[in-house]
Short mmCIF file of C-alpha atoms and ligand atoms in Angstrom, two decimals:
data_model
loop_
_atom_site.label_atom_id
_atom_site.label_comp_id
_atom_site.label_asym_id
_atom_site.label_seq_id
_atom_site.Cartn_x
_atom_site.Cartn_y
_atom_site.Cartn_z
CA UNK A 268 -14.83 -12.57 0.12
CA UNK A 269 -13.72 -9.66 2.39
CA UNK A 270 -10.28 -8.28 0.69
CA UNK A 271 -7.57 -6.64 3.09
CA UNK A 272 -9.81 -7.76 6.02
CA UNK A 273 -7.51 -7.73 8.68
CA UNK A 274 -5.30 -5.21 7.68
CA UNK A 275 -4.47 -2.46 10.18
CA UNK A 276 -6.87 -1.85 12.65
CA UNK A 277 -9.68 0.45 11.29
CA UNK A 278 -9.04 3.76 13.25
CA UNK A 279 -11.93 5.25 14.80
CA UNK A 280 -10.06 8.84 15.70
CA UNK A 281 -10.70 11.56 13.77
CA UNK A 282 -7.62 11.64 12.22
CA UNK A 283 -7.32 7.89 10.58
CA UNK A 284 -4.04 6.16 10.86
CA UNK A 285 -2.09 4.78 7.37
CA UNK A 286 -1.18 1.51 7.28
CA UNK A 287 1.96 0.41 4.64
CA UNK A 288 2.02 -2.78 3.21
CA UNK A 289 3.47 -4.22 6.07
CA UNK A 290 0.23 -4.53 8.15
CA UNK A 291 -1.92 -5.91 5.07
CA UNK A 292 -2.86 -8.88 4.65
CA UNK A 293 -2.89 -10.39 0.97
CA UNK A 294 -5.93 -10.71 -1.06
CA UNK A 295 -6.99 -12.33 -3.58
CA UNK A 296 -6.77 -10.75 -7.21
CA UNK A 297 -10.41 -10.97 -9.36
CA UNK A 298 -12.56 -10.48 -6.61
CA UNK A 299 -15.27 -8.46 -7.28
CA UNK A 300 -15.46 -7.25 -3.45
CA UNK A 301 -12.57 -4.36 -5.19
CA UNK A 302 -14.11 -1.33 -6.70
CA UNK A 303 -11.80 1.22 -8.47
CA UNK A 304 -12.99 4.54 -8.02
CA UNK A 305 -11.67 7.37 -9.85
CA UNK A 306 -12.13 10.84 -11.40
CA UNK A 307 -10.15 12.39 -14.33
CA UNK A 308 -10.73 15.58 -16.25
CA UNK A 309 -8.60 14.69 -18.92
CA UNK A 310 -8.24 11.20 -18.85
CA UNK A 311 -4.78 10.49 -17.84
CA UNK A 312 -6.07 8.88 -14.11
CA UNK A 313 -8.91 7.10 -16.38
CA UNK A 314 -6.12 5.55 -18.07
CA UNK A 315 -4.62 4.05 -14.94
CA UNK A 316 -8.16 3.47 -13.36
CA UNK A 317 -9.08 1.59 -16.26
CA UNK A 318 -5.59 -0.47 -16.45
CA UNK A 319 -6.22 -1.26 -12.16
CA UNK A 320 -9.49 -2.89 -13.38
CA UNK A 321 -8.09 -4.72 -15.73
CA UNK A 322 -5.86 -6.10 -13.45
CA UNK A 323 -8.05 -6.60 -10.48
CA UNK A 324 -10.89 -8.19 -12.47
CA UNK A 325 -12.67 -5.98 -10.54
CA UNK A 326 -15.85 -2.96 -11.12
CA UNK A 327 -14.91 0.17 -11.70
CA UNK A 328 -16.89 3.39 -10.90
CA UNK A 329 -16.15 7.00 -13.29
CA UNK A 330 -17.28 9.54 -10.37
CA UNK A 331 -18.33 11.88 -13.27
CA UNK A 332 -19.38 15.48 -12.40
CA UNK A 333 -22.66 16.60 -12.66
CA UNK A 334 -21.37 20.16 -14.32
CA UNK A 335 -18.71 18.68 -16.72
CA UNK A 336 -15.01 20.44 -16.47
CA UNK A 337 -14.57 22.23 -19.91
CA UNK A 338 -11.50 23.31 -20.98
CA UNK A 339 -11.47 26.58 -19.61
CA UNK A 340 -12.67 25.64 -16.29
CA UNK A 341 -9.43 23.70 -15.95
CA UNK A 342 -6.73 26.00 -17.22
CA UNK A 343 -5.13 26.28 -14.17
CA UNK A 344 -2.59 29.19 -15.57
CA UNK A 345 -5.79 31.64 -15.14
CA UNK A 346 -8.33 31.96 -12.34
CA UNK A 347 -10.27 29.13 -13.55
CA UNK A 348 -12.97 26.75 -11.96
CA UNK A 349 -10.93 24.35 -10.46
CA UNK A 350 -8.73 27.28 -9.03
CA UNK A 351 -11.59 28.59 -7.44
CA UNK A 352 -13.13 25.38 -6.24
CA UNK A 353 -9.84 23.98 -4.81
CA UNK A 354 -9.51 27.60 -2.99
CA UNK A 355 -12.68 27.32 -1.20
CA UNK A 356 -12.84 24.95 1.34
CA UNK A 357 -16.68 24.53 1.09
CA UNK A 358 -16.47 23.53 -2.38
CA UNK A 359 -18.22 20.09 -3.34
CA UNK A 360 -19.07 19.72 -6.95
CA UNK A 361 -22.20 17.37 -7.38
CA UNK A 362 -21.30 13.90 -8.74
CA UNK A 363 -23.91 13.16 -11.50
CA UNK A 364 -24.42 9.18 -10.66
CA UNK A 365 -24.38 7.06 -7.66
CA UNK A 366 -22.92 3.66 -6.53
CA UNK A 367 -24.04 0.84 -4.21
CA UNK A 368 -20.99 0.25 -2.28
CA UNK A 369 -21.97 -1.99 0.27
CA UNK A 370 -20.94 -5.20 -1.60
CA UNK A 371 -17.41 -3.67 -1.78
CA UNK A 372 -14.64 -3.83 1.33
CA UNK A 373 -11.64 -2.65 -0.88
CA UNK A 374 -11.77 0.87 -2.86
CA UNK A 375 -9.35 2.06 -5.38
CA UNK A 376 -9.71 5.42 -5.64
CA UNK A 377 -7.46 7.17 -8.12
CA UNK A 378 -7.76 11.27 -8.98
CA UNK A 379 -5.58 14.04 -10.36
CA UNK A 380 -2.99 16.27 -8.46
CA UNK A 381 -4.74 20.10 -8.68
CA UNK A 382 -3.17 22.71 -6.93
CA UNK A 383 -0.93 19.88 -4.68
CA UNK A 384 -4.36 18.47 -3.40
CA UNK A 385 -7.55 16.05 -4.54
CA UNK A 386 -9.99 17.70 -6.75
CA UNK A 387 -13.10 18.97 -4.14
CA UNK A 388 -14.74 16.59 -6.14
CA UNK A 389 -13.07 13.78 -4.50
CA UNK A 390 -14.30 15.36 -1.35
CA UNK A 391 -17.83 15.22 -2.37
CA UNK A 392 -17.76 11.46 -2.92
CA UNK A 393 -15.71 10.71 0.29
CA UNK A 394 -18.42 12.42 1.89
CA UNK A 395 -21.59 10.86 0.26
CA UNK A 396 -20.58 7.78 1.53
CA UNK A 397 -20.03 5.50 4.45
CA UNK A 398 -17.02 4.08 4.16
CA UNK A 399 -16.63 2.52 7.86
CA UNK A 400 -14.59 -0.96 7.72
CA UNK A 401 -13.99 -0.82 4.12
CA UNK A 402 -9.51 -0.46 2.65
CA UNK A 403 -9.30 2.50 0.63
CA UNK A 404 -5.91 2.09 -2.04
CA UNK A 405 -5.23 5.55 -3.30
CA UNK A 406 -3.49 6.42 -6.40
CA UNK A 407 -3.03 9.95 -8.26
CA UNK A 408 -1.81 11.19 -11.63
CA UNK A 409 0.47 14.42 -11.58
CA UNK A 410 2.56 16.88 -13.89
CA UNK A 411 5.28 15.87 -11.05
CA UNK A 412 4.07 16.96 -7.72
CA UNK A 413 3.84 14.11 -5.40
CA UNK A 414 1.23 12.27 -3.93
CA UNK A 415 1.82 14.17 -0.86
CA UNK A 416 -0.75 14.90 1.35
CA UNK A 417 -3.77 15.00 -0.41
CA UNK A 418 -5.06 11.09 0.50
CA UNK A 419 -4.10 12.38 4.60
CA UNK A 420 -6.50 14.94 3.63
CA UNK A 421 -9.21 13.12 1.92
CA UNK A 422 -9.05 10.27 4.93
CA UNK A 423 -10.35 13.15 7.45
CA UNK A 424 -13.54 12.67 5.42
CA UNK A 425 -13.66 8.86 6.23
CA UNK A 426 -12.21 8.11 9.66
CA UNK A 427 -13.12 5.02 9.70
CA UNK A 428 -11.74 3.21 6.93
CA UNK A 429 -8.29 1.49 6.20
CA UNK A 430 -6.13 4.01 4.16
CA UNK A 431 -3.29 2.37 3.08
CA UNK A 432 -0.05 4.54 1.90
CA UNK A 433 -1.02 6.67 -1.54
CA UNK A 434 1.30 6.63 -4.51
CA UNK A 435 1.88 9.15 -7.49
CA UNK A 436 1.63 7.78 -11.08
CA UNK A 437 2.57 10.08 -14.18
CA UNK A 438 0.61 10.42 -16.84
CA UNK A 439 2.37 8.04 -19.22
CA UNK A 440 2.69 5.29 -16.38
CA UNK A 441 2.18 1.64 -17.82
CA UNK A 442 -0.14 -1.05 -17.46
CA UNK A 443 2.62 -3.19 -15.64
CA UNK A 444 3.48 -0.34 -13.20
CA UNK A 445 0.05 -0.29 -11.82
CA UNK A 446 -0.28 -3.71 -11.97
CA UNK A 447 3.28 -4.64 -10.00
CA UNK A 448 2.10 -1.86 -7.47
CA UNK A 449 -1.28 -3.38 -6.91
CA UNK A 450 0.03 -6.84 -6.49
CA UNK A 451 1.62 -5.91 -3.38
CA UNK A 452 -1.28 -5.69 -2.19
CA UNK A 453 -3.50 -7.87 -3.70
CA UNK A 454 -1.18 -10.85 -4.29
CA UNK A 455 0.01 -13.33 -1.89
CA UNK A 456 3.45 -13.97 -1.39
CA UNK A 457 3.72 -17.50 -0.24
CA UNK A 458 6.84 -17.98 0.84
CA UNK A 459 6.99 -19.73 4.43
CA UNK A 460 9.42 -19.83 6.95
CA UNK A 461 9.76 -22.56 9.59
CA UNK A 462 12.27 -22.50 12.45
CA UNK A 463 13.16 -25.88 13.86
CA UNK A 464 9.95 -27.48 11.75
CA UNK A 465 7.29 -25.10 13.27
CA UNK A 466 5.69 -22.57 10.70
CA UNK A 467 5.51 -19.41 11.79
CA UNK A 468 3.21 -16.55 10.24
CA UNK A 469 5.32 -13.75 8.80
CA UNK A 470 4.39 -10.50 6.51
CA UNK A 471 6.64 -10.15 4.45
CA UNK A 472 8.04 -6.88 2.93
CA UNK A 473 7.48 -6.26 -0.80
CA UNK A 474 10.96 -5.53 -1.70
CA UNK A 475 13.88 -7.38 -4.06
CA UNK A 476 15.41 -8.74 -1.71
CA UNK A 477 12.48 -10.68 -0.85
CA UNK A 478 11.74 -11.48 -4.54
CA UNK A 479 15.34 -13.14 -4.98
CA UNK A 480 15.29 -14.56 -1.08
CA UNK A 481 12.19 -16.28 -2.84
CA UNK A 482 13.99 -17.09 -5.66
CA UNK A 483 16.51 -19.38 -4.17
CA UNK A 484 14.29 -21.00 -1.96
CA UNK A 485 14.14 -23.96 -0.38
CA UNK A 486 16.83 -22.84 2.24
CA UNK A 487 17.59 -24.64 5.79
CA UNK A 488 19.91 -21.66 7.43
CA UNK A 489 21.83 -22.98 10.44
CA UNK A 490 20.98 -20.04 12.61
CA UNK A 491 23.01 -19.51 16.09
CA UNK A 492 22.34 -17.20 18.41
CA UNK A 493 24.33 -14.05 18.98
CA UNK A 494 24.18 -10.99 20.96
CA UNK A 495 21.10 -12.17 23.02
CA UNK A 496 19.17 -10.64 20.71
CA UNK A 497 18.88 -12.40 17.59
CA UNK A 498 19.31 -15.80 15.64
CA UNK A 499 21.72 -15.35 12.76
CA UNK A 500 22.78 -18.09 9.98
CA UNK A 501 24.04 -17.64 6.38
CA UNK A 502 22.68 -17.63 3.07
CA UNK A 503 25.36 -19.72 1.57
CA UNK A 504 25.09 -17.18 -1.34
CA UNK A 505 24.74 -13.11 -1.32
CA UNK A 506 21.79 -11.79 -2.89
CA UNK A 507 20.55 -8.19 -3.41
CA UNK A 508 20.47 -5.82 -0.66
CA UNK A 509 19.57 -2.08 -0.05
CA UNK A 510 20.86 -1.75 3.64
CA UNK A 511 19.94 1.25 5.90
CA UNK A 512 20.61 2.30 9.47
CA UNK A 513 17.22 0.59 11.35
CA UNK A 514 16.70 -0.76 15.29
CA UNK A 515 14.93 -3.94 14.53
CA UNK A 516 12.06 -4.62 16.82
CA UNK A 517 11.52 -8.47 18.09
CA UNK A 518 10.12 -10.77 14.91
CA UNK A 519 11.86 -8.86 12.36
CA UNK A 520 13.75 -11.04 10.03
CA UNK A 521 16.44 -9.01 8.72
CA UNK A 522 19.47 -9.77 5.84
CA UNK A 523 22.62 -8.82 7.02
CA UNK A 524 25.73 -7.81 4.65
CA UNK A 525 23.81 -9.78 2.24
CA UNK A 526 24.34 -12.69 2.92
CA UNK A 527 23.17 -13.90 6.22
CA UNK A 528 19.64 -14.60 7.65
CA UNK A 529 18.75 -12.60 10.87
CA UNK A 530 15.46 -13.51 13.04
CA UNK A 531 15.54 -11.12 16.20
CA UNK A 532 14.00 -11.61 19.58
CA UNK A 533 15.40 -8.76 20.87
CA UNK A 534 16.55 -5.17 19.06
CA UNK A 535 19.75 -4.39 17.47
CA UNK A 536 20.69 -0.83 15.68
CA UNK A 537 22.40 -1.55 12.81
CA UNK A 538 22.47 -1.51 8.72
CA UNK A 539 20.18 -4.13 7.59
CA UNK A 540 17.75 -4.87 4.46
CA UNK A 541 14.20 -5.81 6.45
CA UNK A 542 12.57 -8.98 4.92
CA UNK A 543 9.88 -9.45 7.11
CA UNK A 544 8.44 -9.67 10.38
CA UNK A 545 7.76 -12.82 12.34
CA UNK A 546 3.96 -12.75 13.87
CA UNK A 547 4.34 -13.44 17.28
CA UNK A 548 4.39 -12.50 20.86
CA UNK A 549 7.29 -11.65 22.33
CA UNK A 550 7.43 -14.47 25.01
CA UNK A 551 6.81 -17.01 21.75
CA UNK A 552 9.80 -15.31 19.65
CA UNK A 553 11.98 -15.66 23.02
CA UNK A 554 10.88 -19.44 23.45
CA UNK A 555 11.53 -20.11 19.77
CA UNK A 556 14.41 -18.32 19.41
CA UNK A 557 16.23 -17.80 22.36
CA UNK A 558 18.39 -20.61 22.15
CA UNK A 559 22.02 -21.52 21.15
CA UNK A 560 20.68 -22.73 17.53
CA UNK A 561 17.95 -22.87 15.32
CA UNK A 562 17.27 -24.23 11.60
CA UNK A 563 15.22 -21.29 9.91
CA UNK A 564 13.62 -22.87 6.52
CA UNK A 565 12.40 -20.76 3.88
CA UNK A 566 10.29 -22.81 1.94
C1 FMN B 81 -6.51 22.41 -12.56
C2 FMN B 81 -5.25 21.58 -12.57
C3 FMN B 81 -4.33 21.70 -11.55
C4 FMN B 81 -3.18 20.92 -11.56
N1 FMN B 81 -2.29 21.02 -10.51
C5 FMN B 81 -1.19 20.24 -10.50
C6 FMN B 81 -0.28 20.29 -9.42
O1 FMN B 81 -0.45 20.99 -8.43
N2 FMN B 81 0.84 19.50 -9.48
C7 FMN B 81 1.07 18.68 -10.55
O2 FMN B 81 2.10 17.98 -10.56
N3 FMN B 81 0.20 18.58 -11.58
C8 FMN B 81 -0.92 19.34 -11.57
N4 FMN B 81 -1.81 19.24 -12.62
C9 FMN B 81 -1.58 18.24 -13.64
C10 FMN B 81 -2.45 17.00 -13.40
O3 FMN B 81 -2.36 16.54 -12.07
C11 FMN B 81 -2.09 15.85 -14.31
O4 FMN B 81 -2.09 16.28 -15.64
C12 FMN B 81 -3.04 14.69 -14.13
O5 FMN B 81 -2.46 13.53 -14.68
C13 FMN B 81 -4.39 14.95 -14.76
O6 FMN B 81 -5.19 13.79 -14.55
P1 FMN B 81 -6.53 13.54 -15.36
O7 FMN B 81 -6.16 13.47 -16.83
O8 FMN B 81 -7.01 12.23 -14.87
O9 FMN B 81 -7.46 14.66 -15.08
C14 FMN B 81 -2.94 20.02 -12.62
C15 FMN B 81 -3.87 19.94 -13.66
C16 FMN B 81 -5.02 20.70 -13.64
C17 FMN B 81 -6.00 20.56 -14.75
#
């Protein structure tokens, strides 16, 4: 089965566009269309490569180096290997084995923070490869530096995948970490919401407030309209919030003050936690929810 398949819209510039969560679809966990990717020189990424796997059910590929990294060559206090290769912009250490990746449409690729950047390495196997129409997931390991903008830099090398946003592990990161970060992406959330009986597709964010909206669920919110912009109808009960200064656009679904449902059709400025986004075309949102009331059910 094709995993992330509709997620963002493959770019085809040279410089690729990163989707967040928000624009991916969810896939289905143990299918063996996933392929973590990874190099580590002193097995701290392996670590977290190995505990993705796990989780995925999926293959995993070591991209080992054809000259192994000794000790020395990665002692980054002195003028070492990796100092020189990561200083050179030519650099691409050969990769010792090779992978089939047709079969795969979703790539974990994990790697180590050197110097603030991906190992040239990483740049050798971007480049060996076509990765056209396939979601690349990156992860790195660090001392502390963050994940920065090493994956923008990779993508250059494959403008024509998915990248979705990169994220910094440490070292000592655990096998749940990984695994709640990769089921954002790889798990669905199912939670539906209808407004007067007609389901309507949303995406979700993958935030707490979402996990405890889905928590209380089944809700029928009396939703009126206010402001000719938006349906609004309460919770009946506050649940967590992390509220920040946004303008909404038309389909988000918002909580306000942390207790009351917001569905917009229009665009407000104000402090909300975002819960999701409603899937539709403006004219739809208007005819569904411009209206003195509607019954939103989360279900
Ligand atoms: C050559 C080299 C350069 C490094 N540069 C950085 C750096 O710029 N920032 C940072 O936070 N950590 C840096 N580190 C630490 C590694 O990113 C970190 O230990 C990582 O988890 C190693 O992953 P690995 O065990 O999979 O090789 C560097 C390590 C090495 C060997």
């Amino acid at each position: 089965m094709l995993l992330l398949a509709s997620c963002g819209a493959s770019s085809s510039s040279a410089i690729p566009s990163f989707s967040s969560r928000a624009d991916a679809s969810p896939v289905d966990p143990g299918d063996s269309s996933t392929l973590v990717a990874y190099f580590s020189a002193t097995k701290n990424t392996k670590k977290l490569a190995e505990y993705a796997q796990e989780h995925l059910g999926s293959d995993i590929f070591e991209i080992v180096p054809k000259e192994a990294y000794t000790e020395e060559d990665i002692n980054y206090r002195t003028d070492c290997r990796a100092k020189r290769e990561q200083d050179d912009s030519s650099a691409r250490p050969e990769i010792a084995y090779t992978v089939d990746l047709k079969q795969y449409d979703t790539i974990v690729l994990g790697y180590p923070i050197w110097f603030g950047d991906a190992p040239k390495i990483l740049y050798t196997f971007m480049e060996s490869y076509d990765f056209s129409g396939k979601t690349i997931l990156p992860f790195c390991t660090s001392g502390s530096s963050p994940v920065g903008s090493s994956a923008e830099n990779l993508a250059k090398s494959a403008p024509n995948a998915t990248w979705l946003d990169g994220k910094r592990f440490g070292s000592n990161a655990t096998k749940e970490e990984v695994g709640n970060w990769l089921d954002q992406y790889f798990k669905e959330n199912t939670m539906k919401l209808k407004v007067n009986e007609r389901e309507v597709p949303v995406t979700w964010e993958n935030n707490a407030s979402v996990e405890a909206l889905s928590g209380i669920k089944p809700l029928n919110i009396e939703a009126e309209r206010y402001g000719g912009f938006e349906q609004v109808g309460p919770l009946g009960q506050s649940i967590i919030s992390n509220d920040v200064q946004i303008t909404t656009s038309p389909g988000d679904i918002v909580l306000y003050a942390s207790n009351q449902i917001v569905a917009f059709f229009g665009s407000n400025t104000w402090r909300y936690t975002k819960l999701g986004h409603i899937d539709l075309s403006q004219s739809e949102l208007r005819d569904l929810l411009d209206k003195p009331s509607v019954t939103l059910s989360i279900l």
